[in-house]
Structures are given as C-alpha cells and as structure tokens.
Coordinates of C-alpha atoms and ligand atoms in Angstrom, one line a residue:
X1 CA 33.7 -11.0 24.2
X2 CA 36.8 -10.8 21.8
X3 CA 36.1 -14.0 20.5
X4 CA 32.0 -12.8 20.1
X5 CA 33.3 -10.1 17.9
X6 CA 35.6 -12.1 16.0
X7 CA 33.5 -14.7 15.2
X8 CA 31.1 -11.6 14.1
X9 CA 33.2 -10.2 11.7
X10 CA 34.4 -13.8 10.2
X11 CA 30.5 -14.2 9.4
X12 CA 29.4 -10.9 8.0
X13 CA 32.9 -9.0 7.5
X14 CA 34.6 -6.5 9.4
X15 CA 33.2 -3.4 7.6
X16 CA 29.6 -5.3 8.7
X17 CA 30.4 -5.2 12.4
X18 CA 30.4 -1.8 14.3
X19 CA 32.2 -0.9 17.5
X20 CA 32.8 3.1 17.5
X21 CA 30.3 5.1 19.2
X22 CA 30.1 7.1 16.5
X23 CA 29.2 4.0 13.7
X24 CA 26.4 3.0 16.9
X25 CA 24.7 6.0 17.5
X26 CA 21.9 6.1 15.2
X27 CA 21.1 2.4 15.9
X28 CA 21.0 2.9 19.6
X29 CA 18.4 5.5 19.6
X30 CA 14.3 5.6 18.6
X31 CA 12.5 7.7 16.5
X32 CA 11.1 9.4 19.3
X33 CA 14.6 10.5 21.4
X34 CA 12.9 8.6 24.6
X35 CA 14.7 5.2 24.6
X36 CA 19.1 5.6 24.2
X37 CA 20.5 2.8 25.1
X38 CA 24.3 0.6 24.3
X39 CA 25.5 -2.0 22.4
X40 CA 27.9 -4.6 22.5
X41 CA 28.3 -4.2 18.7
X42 CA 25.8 -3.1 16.1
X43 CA 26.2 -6.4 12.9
X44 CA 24.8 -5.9 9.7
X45 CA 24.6 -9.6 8.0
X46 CA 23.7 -9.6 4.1
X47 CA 22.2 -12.7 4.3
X48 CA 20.0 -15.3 5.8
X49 CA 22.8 -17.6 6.3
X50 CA 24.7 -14.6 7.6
X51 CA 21.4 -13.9 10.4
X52 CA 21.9 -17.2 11.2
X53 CA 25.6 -17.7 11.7
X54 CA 25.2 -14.6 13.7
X55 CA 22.3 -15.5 15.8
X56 CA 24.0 -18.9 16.4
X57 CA 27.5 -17.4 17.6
X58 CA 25.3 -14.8 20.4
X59 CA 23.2 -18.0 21.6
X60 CA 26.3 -19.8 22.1
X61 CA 27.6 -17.2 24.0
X62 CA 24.4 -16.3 25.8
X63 CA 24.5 -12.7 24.4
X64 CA 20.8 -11.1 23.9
X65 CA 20.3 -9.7 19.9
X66 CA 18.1 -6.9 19.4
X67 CA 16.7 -7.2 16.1
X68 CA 16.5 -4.2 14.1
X69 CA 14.8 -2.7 10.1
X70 CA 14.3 1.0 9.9
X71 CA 14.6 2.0 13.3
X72 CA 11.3 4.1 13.2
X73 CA 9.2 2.2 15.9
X74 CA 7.6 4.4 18.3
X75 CA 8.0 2.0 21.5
X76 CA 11.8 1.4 21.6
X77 CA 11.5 -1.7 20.5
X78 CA 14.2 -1.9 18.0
X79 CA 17.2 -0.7 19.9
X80 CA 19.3 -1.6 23.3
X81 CA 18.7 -1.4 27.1
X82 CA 21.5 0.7 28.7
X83 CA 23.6 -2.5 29.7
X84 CA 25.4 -2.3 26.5
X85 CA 25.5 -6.2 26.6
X86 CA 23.3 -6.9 23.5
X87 CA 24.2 -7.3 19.8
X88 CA 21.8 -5.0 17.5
X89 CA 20.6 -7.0 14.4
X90 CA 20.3 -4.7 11.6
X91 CA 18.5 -5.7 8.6
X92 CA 19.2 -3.1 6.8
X93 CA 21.6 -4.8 3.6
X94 CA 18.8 -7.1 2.8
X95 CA 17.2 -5.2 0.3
X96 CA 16.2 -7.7 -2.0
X97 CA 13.0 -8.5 -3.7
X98 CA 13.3 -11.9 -4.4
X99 CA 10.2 -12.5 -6.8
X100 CA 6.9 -11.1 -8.1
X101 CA 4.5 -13.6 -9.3
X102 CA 1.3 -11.0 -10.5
X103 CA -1.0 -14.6 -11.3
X104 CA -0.4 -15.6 -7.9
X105 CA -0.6 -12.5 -6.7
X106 CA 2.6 -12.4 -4.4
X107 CA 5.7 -10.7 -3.7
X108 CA 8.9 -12.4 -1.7
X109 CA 11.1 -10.1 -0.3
X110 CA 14.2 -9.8 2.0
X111 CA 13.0 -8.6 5.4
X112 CA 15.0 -5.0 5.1
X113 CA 13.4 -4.2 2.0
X114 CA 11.8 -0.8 2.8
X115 CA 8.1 -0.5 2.7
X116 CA 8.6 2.3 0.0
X117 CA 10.6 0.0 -2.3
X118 CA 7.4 -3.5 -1.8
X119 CA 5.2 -0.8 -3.0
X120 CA 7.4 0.4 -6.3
X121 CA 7.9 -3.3 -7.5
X122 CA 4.4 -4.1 -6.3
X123 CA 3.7 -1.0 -8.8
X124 CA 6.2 -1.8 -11.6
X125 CA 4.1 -5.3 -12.0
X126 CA 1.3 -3.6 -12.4
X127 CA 0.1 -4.4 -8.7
X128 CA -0.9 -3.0 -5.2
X129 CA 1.1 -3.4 -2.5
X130 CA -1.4 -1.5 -0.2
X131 CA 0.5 -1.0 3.4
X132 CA 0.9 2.7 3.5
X133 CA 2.6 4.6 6.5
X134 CA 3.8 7.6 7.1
X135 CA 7.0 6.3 8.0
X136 CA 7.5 4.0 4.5
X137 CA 10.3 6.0 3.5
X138 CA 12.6 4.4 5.8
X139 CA 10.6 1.3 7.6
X140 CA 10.9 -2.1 6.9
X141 CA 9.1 -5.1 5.7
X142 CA 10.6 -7.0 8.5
X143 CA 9.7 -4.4 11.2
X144 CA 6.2 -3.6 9.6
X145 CA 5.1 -7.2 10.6
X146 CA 7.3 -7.7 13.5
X147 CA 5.7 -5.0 14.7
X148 CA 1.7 -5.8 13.0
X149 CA 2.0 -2.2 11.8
X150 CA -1.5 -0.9 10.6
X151 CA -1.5 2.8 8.6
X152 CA -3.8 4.2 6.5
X153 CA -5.3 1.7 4.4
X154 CA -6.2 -0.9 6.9
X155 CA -10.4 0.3 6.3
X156 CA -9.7 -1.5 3.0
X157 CA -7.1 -4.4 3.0
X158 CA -6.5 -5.0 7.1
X159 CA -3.5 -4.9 8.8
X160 CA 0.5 -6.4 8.1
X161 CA -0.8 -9.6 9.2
X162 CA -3.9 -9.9 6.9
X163 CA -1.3 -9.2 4.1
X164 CA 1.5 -11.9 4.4
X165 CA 1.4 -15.6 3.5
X166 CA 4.4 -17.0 4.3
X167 CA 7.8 -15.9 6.5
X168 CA 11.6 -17.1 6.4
X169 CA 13.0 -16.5 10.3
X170 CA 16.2 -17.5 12.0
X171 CA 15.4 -18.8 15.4
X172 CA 17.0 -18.0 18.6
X173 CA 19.4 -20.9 18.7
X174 CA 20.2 -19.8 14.9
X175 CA 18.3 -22.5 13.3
X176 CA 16.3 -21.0 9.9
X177 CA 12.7 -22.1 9.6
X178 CA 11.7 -21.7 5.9
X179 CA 8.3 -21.3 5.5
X180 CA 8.3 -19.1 2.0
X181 CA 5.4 -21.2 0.6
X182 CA 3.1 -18.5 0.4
X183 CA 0.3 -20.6 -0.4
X184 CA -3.4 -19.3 -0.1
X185 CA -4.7 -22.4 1.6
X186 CA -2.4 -24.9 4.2
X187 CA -4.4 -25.8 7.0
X188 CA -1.5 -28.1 8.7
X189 CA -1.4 -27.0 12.3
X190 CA -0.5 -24.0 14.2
X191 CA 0.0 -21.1 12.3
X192 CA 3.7 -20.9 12.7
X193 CA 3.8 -17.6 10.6
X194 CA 1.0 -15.7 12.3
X195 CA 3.2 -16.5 15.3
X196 CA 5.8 -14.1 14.6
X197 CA 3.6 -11.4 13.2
X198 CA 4.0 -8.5 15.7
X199 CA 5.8 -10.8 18.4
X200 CA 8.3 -7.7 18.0
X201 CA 11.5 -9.7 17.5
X202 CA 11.2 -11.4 20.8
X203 CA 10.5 -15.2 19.4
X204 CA 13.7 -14.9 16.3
X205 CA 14.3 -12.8 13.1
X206 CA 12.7 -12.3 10.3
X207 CA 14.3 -12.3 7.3
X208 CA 12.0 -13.0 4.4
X209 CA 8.3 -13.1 3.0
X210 CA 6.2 -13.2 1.3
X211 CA 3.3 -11.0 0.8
X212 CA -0.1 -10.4 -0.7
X213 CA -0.5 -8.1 -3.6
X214 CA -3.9 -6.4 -4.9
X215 CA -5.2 -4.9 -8.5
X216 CA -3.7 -1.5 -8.7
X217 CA -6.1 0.9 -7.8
X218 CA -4.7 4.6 -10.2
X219 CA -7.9 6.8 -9.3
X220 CA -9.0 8.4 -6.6
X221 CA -11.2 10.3 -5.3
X222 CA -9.9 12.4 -1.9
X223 CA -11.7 14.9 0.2
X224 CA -10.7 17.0 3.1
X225 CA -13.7 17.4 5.0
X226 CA -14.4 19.5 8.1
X227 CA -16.2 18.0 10.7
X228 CA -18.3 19.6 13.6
X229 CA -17.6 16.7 16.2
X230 CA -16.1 13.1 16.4
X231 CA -19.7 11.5 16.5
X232 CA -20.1 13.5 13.3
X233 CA -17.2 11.9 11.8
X234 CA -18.1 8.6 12.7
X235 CA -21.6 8.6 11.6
X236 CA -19.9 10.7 8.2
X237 CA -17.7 6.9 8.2
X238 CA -21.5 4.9 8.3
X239 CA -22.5 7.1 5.1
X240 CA -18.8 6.5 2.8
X241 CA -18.7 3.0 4.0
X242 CA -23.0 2.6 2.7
X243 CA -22.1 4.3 0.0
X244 CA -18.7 4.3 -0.9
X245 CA -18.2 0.2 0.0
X246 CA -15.1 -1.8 -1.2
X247 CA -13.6 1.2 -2.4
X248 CA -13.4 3.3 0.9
X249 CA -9.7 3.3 1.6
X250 CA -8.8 5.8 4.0
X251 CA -10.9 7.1 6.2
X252 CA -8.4 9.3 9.0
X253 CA -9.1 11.9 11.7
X254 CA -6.8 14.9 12.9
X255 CA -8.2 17.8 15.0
X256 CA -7.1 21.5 14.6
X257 CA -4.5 21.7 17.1
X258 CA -2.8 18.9 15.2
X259 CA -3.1 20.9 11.9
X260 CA -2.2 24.2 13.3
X261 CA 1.0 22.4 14.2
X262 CA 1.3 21.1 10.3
X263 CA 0.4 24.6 9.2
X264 CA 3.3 26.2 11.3
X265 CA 5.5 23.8 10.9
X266 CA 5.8 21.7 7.4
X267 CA 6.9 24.2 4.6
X268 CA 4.6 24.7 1.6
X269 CA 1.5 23.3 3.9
X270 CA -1.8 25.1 3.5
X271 CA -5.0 25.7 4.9
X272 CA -7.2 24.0 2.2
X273 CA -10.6 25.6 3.6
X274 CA -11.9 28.8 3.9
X275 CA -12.9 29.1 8.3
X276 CA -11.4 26.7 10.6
X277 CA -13.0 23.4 12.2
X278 CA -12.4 22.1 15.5
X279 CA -11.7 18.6 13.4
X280 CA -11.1 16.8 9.7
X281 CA -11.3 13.9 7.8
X282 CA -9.5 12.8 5.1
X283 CA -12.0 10.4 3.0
X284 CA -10.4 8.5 0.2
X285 CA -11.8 6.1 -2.0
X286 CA -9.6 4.0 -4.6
X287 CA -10.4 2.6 -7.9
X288 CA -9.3 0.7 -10.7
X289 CA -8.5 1.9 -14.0
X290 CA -12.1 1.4 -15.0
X291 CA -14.1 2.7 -12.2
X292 CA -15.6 5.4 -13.3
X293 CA -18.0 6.5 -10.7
X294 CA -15.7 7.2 -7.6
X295 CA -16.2 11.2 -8.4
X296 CA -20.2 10.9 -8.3
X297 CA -20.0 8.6 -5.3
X298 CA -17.5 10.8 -3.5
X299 CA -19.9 13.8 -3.8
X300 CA -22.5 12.1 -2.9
X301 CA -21.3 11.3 0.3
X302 CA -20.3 14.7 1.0
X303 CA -23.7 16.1 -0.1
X304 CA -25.6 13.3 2.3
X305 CA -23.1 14.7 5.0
X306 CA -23.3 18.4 4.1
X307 CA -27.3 18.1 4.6
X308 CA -26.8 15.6 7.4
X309 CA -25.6 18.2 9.5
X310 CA -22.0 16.1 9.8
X311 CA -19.9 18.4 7.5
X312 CA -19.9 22.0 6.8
X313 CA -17.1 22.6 4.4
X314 CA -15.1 20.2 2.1
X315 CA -12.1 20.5 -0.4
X316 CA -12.0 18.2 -2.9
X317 CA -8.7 17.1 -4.5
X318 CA -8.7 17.9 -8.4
X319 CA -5.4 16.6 -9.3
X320 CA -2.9 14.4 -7.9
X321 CA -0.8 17.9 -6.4
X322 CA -3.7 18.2 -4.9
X323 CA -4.4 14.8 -3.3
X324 CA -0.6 14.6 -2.5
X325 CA -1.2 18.3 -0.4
X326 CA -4.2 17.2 1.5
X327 CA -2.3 13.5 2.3
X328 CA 0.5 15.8 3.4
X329 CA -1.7 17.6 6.3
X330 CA -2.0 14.0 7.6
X331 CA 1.0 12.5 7.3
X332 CA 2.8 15.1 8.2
X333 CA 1.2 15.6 12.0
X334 CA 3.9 12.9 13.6
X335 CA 7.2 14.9 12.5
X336 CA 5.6 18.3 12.9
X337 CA 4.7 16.9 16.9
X338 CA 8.2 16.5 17.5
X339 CA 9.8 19.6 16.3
X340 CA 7.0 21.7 18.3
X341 CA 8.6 20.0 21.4
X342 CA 7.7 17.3 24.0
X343 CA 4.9 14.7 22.9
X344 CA 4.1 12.0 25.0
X345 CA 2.0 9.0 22.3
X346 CA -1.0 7.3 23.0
X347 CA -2.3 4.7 20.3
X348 CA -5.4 3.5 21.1
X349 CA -8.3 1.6 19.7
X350 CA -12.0 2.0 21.3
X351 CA -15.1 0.4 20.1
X352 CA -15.7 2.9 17.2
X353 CA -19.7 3.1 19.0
X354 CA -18.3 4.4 21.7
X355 CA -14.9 6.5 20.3
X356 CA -16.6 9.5 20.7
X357 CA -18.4 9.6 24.1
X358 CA -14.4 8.3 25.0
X359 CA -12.5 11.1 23.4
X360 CA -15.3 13.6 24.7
X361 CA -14.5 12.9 28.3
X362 CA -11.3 12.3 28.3
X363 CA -10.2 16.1 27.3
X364 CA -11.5 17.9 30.4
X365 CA -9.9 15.0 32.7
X366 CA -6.3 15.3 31.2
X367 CA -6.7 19.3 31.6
X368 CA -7.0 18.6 35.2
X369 CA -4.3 16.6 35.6
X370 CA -1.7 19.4 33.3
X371 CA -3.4 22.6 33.2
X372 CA -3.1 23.9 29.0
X373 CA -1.8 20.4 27.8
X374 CA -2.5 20.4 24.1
X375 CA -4.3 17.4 22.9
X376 CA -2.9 16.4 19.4
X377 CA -5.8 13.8 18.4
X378 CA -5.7 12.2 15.3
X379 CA -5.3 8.9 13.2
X380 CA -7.7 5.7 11.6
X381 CA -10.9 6.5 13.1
X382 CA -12.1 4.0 10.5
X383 CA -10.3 1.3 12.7
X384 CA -11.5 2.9 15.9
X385 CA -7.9 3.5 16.4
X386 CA -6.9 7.2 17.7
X387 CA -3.7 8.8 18.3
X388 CA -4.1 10.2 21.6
X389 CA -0.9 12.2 22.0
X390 CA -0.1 15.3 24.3
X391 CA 1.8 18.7 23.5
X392 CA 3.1 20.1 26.3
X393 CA 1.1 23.1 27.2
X394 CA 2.6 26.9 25.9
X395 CA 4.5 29.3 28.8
X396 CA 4.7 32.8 27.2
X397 CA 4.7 31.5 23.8
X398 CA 7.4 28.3 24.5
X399 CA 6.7 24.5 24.7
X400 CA 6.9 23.8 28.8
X401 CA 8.3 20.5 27.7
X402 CA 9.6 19.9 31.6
X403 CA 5.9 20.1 32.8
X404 CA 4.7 17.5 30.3
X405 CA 7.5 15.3 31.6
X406 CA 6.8 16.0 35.2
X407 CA 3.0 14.6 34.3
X408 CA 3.3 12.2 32.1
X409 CA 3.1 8.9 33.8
X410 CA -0.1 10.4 35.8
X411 CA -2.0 11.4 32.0
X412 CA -1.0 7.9 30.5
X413 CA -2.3 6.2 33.9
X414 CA -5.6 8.3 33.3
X415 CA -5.7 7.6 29.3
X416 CA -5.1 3.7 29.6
X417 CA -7.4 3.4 32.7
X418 CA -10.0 4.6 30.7
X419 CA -9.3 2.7 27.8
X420 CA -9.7 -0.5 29.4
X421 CA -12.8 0.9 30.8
X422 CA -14.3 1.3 27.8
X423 CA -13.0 -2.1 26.4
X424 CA -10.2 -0.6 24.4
X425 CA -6.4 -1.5 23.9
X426 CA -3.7 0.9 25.2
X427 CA -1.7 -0.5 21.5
X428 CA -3.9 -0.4 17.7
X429 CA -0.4 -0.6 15.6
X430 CA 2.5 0.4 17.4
X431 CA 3.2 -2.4 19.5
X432 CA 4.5 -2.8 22.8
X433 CA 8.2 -2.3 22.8
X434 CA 9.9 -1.4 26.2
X435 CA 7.3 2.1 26.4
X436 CA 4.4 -0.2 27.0
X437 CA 5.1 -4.1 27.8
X438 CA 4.5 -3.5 32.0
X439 CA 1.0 -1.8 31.4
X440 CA 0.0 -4.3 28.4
X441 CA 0.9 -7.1 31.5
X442 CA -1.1 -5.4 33.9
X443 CA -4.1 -4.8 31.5
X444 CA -4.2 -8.8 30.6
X445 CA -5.9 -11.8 32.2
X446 CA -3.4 -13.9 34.1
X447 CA -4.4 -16.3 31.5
X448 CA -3.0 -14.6 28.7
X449 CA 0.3 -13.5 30.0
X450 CA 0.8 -17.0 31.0
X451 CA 0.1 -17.9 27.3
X452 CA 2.7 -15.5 26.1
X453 CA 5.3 -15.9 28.5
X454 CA 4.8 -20.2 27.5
X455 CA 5.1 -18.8 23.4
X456 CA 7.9 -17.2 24.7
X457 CA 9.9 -19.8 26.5
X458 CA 8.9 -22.4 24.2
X459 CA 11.1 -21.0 21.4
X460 CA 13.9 -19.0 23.6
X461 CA 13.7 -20.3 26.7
X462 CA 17.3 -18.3 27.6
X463 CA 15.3 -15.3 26.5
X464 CA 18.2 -13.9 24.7
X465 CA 16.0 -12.4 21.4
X466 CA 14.9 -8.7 22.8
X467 CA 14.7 -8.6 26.7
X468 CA 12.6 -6.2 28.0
X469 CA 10.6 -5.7 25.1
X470 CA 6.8 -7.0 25.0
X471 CA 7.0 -8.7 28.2
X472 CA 8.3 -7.6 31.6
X473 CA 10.5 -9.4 33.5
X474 CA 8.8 -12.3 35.0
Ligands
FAD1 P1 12.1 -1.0 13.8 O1 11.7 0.3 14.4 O2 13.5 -1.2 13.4 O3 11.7 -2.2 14.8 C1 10.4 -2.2 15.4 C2 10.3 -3.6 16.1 O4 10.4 -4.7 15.2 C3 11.4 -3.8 17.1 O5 10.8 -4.5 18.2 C4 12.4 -4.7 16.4 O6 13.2 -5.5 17.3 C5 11.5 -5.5 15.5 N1 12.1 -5.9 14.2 C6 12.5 -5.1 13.2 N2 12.9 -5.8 12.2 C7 12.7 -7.1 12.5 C8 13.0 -8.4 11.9 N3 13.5 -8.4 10.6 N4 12.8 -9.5 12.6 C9 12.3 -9.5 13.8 N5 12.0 -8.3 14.5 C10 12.2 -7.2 13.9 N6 3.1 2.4 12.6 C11 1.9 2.0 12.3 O7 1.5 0.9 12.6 N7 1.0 2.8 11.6 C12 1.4 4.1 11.2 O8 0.5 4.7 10.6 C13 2.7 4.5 11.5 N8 3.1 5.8 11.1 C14 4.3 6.2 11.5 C15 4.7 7.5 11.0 C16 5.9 7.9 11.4 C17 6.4 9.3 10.9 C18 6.8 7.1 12.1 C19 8.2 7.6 12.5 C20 6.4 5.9 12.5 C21 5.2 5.4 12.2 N9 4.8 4.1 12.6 C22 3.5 3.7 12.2 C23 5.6 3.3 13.4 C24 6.7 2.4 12.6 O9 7.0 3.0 11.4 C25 6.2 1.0 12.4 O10 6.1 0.4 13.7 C26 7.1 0.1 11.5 O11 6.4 -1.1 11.3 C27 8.5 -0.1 12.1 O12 9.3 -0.7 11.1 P2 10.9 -0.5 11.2 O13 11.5 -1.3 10.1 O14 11.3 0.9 11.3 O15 11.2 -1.3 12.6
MLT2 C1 0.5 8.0 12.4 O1 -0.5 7.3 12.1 O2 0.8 9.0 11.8 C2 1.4 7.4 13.5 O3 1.1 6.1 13.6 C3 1.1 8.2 14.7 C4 2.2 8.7 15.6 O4 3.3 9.0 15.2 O5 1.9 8.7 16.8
ZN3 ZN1 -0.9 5.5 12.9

C-alpha cells in the first residue's frame, strides 16, 4: 500500500493526500451521523488529469475509490465502509467554472463547483441556474447529478438530469470520456451521459459539465398558506398550476410538528400566521423582469382556495426579507430534525392522486408500531414526493432517541411496504446509497436488477468504484 500512497502523492501532491485520522474525519462521516466508516487515504486531485492518474493508480492496484463533492448525501453514499481499504475521491479543489455561453444558454463547470457558486455565475450572466436545495451551500455539481438530486424547483424546470447536456467522467480503469459537447440535439446512440446521472459514483467520476441555464426569473410572488388537509393541498396545487401555469415554481408541504421544530429551534424563526394549522404550503410563482401579473395571479389563487374551502389563512411575502423568512421555515425543517434528536428519513414519491389517502393511513399504523413517534412530514408535494421522516417520540419532555432506534427497521419495513403498494418509490431525490440499495433490490423486477448489475459490470467489472452503494452484493 506504500507504493498506493506514493504514487498518490506523486499525482496530486503530498499536502493533496490525507492519512491522519484527524485530516479524515469529516470525509469519513455523512450528514446524518448514521454511516462512519475508514479510509485508506482521503486524495484530493485538482484536476481531471489528476482524477484520472488517481483512478488509474487504485485500478491497478485493485483498490475500491469512493467518490466524494460536498459530503451532504443523506444515504451514505459518499463516504467509506468500515474496512478502511478504500481511497475517498474528493472533488472538492475543482471549483472551476469553465465557461458561460448566455446565447447558448449553458454553463461548463468542474464537478466540485458548489451548487451555490452555478447559481451566482448563472446569475452574474444574467441567467437562471434553477436547482435549488437546501443543502446548496456546501453540495456539489458533481454530487447533485451523481446523485439526480431534485429540490425545490423541480414543479418548474425538472430534476439534475433534465438540466445537464453534456458530462466529462474518468472511468474505472482511469480512462477520461469527454463528452463536454453540450449540444441540444445528438441523437447518436445510447445516452452515455444520462448513464451516469444518479448512478451515485458507482459506474466512474464525474468531473465536469455542462448544464442548462434559464431567463432569470427576479419577481416573485410567495405565500405561506395554511392548509386544512393534504387532499386540500393537493387540489390547492390543481388551482396554482390552472392558474398560475409556467410560472408555478415551488409548490412544498411541511406539517406543524415539522414547524414547531423550526420555531423552537432556528433563531429569528417566526410564526407567520395568526392560529396554528395542522399543515402549509409554501406557493411560489417566478417571473421575469416584465411579468407583471404574478401578484394578481397569486391572490387569485389564494382567494379560489380561501372560498374553496382548501385554505383558511395565508401570509403573503411583501418584500424579499419576507420571502427569504417564509423560505427559511422550509428549508430550515432538515437541520432543525437533527438537533431535536434521532430522525430516521423516508423520501418517497406516491402517485400525487393517491398522496393523500397514503399519508392518511399511514400515521395511525406507524403509532402502532412506536407509541408517540412524531411524524415530521414535509417536502415537493408538487412532485408527489414526501419526506416521511420520524422524531423519536418525547419521555418527560426528552427525545427517546434509543426507542426510535430500537423500531426503526420495523417503521421503514411498514413505510416502504406501503409504498410499493401504492405504486410508489421508497427514493424521489436522495438516492440509494448504502441506507437503501438492499430494499431498492428487493422492491425491483428481477429484470431490472439484472439490467443494472449488466450496466454495472459492463464499465467496472472489478467493481472497484463505490461497493456497497446502489447495489448489494450480488
Ligand atoms: P456527496 O454527499 O459528496 O455524494 C453523494 C453521492 O454522489 C455519493 O454516492 C458520491 O459517491 C457521489 N458523488 C459525489 N460526487 C461525485 C462525482 N463527482 N462523481 C461521481 N460520483 C460522485 N437532495 C435532494 O435531492 N433534494 C433536496 O431538496 C435536498 N435537500 C437537502 C437539504 C439538506 C439540509 C441536506 C443536508 C441535504 C439535502 N439533499 C437534498 C441531499 C444532498 O444535498 C444531495 O444528495 C446532493 O446532491 C449531494 O451532493 P454532494 O456534493 O454533497 O454529494
Ligand atoms: C429537503 O427537501 O429538505 C431534504 O431533501 C429532506 C431531508 O433532509 O430529509
Ligand atoms: Zn427534498
């Protein structure tokens, strides 16, 4: 292994090619605490060439690579097993954007470019780069589609993979496959780069692309809207998307125990309606500089909804403080989860038709399984795509964190049986990662895990690029 590391550090440079625990330890564990594991080494190339040199020297020496952007995957997908035999592939020194082209409407970008940073140039051409997440602070391009993340403006422009024309990858045996074209139209055979959208770093690494940008859209018009039920909120969705059409961006859900948990937890986070609901929408609609009518159409909606009997209180934002406090209720539910204690995620799409018969059934059944467990419910009911997730329940006033753990795998069981009951998927936008690669298996025609596993031996067939994650074990 010696010569491994050597031949590391004569690639990227020794400063670019960690060994001490203490240099490891934020690469070796997830977002969410569950998955730890241990590296060989954690390497941080600057380069493609440098990927590839990299890539090369761990296939030659039959070393897996566990490719790695802003380590804020929710599946453990991005870091070690506990065998500590893997090299972690950090992307996180390729930062640049490599071109903006507003006529062609496109953006080429190094794969560690954080999703925050696409949208500023994006911005500074006077374009949209339209992916928005809760986590774009710190994700990457690179892990946004290796991992087909979706967020809150998927209503409107779809998800990572309806947004990129073209990728640059190193392939398992270190080989680069350049295909940076980014042209609009090339029907030449299989789609090599929808292939690696959201194959999670298991078929090579990507390390550039290029994207699709979008006419900025400056105004707004934002509501938070309290809702009596979810089949209120998705018929509320029929009216903004009749009324509101193309310019219905976001259209996201979060019940009150989700916002209690904001409201203790997130400092400067208030209660924008008078009485409390049992659930809330945030409605959104987005405009160009010279759409005027987003304010008329926005309170139309409400007023259809209001005398519809699917709304009984709203708050409208009237300035961009405003928008940014209500936008902060929302994306502020997934950090405020974790500080109340143990959260166990569920990320689920349903036919949105039958979303809320699903969520209505599925409350009482959990309770039986964990007496007072708190159902934190929220996320892109536009996309039919809830976040299930679990508290633990309260014991004189304290998170019972231990009896959460204790029942977990029997409430996931429940959750994903019904999901495939109802014709649902147990992952809308997190992916698979090592959480959720045995159930996705055992949810899937024989067919189409033989599909994948061929993908997957057809481009690393010493499966070396991210065991354990997406597919089990054979
Ligand atoms: P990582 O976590 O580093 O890696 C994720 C996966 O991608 C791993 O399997 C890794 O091996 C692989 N990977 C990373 N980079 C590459 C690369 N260059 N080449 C090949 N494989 C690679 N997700 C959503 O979809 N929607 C949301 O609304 C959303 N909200 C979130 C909010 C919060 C607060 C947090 C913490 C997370 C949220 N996420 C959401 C999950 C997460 O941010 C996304 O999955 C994101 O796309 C991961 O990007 P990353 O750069 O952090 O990837
Ligand atoms: C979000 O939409 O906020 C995240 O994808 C959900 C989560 O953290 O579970
Ligand atoms: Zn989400």
């Amino acid at each position: 292994m010696t010569d491994l590391l050597d031949r590391l550090r004569l690639a990227v440079g020794d400063h670019h090619v960690l060994t001490e625990a203490a240099d490891m330890a934020a690469h070796l564990v997830d977002w969410t605490g569950v998955h730890e594991g241990r590296a060989l080494a954690v390497v941080r190339p600057g380069s493609t060439g440098e990927v590839a040199e990299v890539v090369r020297a761990c296939h030659e020496t039959r070393t897996p690579v566990v490719p790695q952007g802003g380590n804020t995957g929710l599946v453990g997908g991005g870091v070690p097993d506990a065998s500590g035999e893997a090299v972690v592939l950090s992307l996180g020194r390729m930062r640049t954007v490599r071109d903006v082209d507003p006529v062609a409407g496109t953006i080429t970008v190094d794969a560690g470019v954080v999703l925050a940073d696409v949208q500023s140039a994006a911005s500074d051409a006077g374009r949209l780069f339209p992916m928005s997440l809760g986590s774009e602070g710190s994700c990457t391009i690179g892990g946004n589609l290796a991992t087909n993340a979706g967020g809150t403006a998927v209503l409107r422009y779809g998800m990572t993979r309806e947004l990129v024309l073209g990728l640059e990858v190193v392939l398992p045996d270190g080989r680069v496959w350049d295909g940076l074209r980014g042209l609009r139209k090339d029907n030449t055979g299989y789609d090599l780069t929808q292939l690696f959208v959201g194959s999670e770093g298991t078929l090579g690494v990507i390390t550039g692309a290029v994207l699709r940008l979008f006419p900025a859209t400056p105004r707004h018009a934002t509501a938070w809207v309290a809702v009596p039920s979810v089949a209120a909120a998705v018929a509320l969705l029929a009216v903004a998307q009749a009324r509101g059409g193309a310019h219905l961006t976001t259209f996201e859900i979060a019940n009150r125990q989700a916002i209690d948990l904001v409201l203790d937890h997130l400092p400067g986070a208030t209660d924008p309606l008078a009485a409390p609901s049992d659930l809330y929408v945030l409605l959104e609609l987005a405009g160009t500089e010279t759409d005027d009518s987003l304010d008329d159409t926005l309170e139309a909606v409400l007023s259809e909804a209001v005398e519809g009997g699917l709304a009984s209180d709203a708050a409208i934002a009237g300035s961009p403080a405003q928008r940014s406090a209500l936008w902060a209720l929302r994306e502020g539910i997934s950090e405020v989860q974790k500080v109340e204690g143990a959260t166990l995620k569920h990320d689920v799409t349903l036919p949105i038709a039958r979303l809320a018969d699903w969520a209505e059934a599925m409350g009482p059944q959990l309770a039986e399984v964990l007496a007072g467990v708190r159902l934190v419910t929220y996320g892109h009911v536009g996309d039919g795509n809830l976040h299930y997730n679990l508290n633990a329940p309260l014991r004189d006033g304290r998170s019972d964190d231990e009896s959460l753990r204790l029942a977990a795998a029997e409430l996931t069981s429940a959750i994903y049986a019904s999901v495939a009951a109802t014709d649902g998927s147990i992952s809308a936008e997190h992916g698979l990662g090592r959480t959720k690669a045995a159930a996705a298996a055992s949810y899937k025609s024989e067919v189409e895990v033989d599909l994948m596993r061929a993908v997957k031996q057809a481009l690393d067939p010493e499966g070396l690029m991210n065991p354990g994650v997406l597919l089990p074990p054979a």
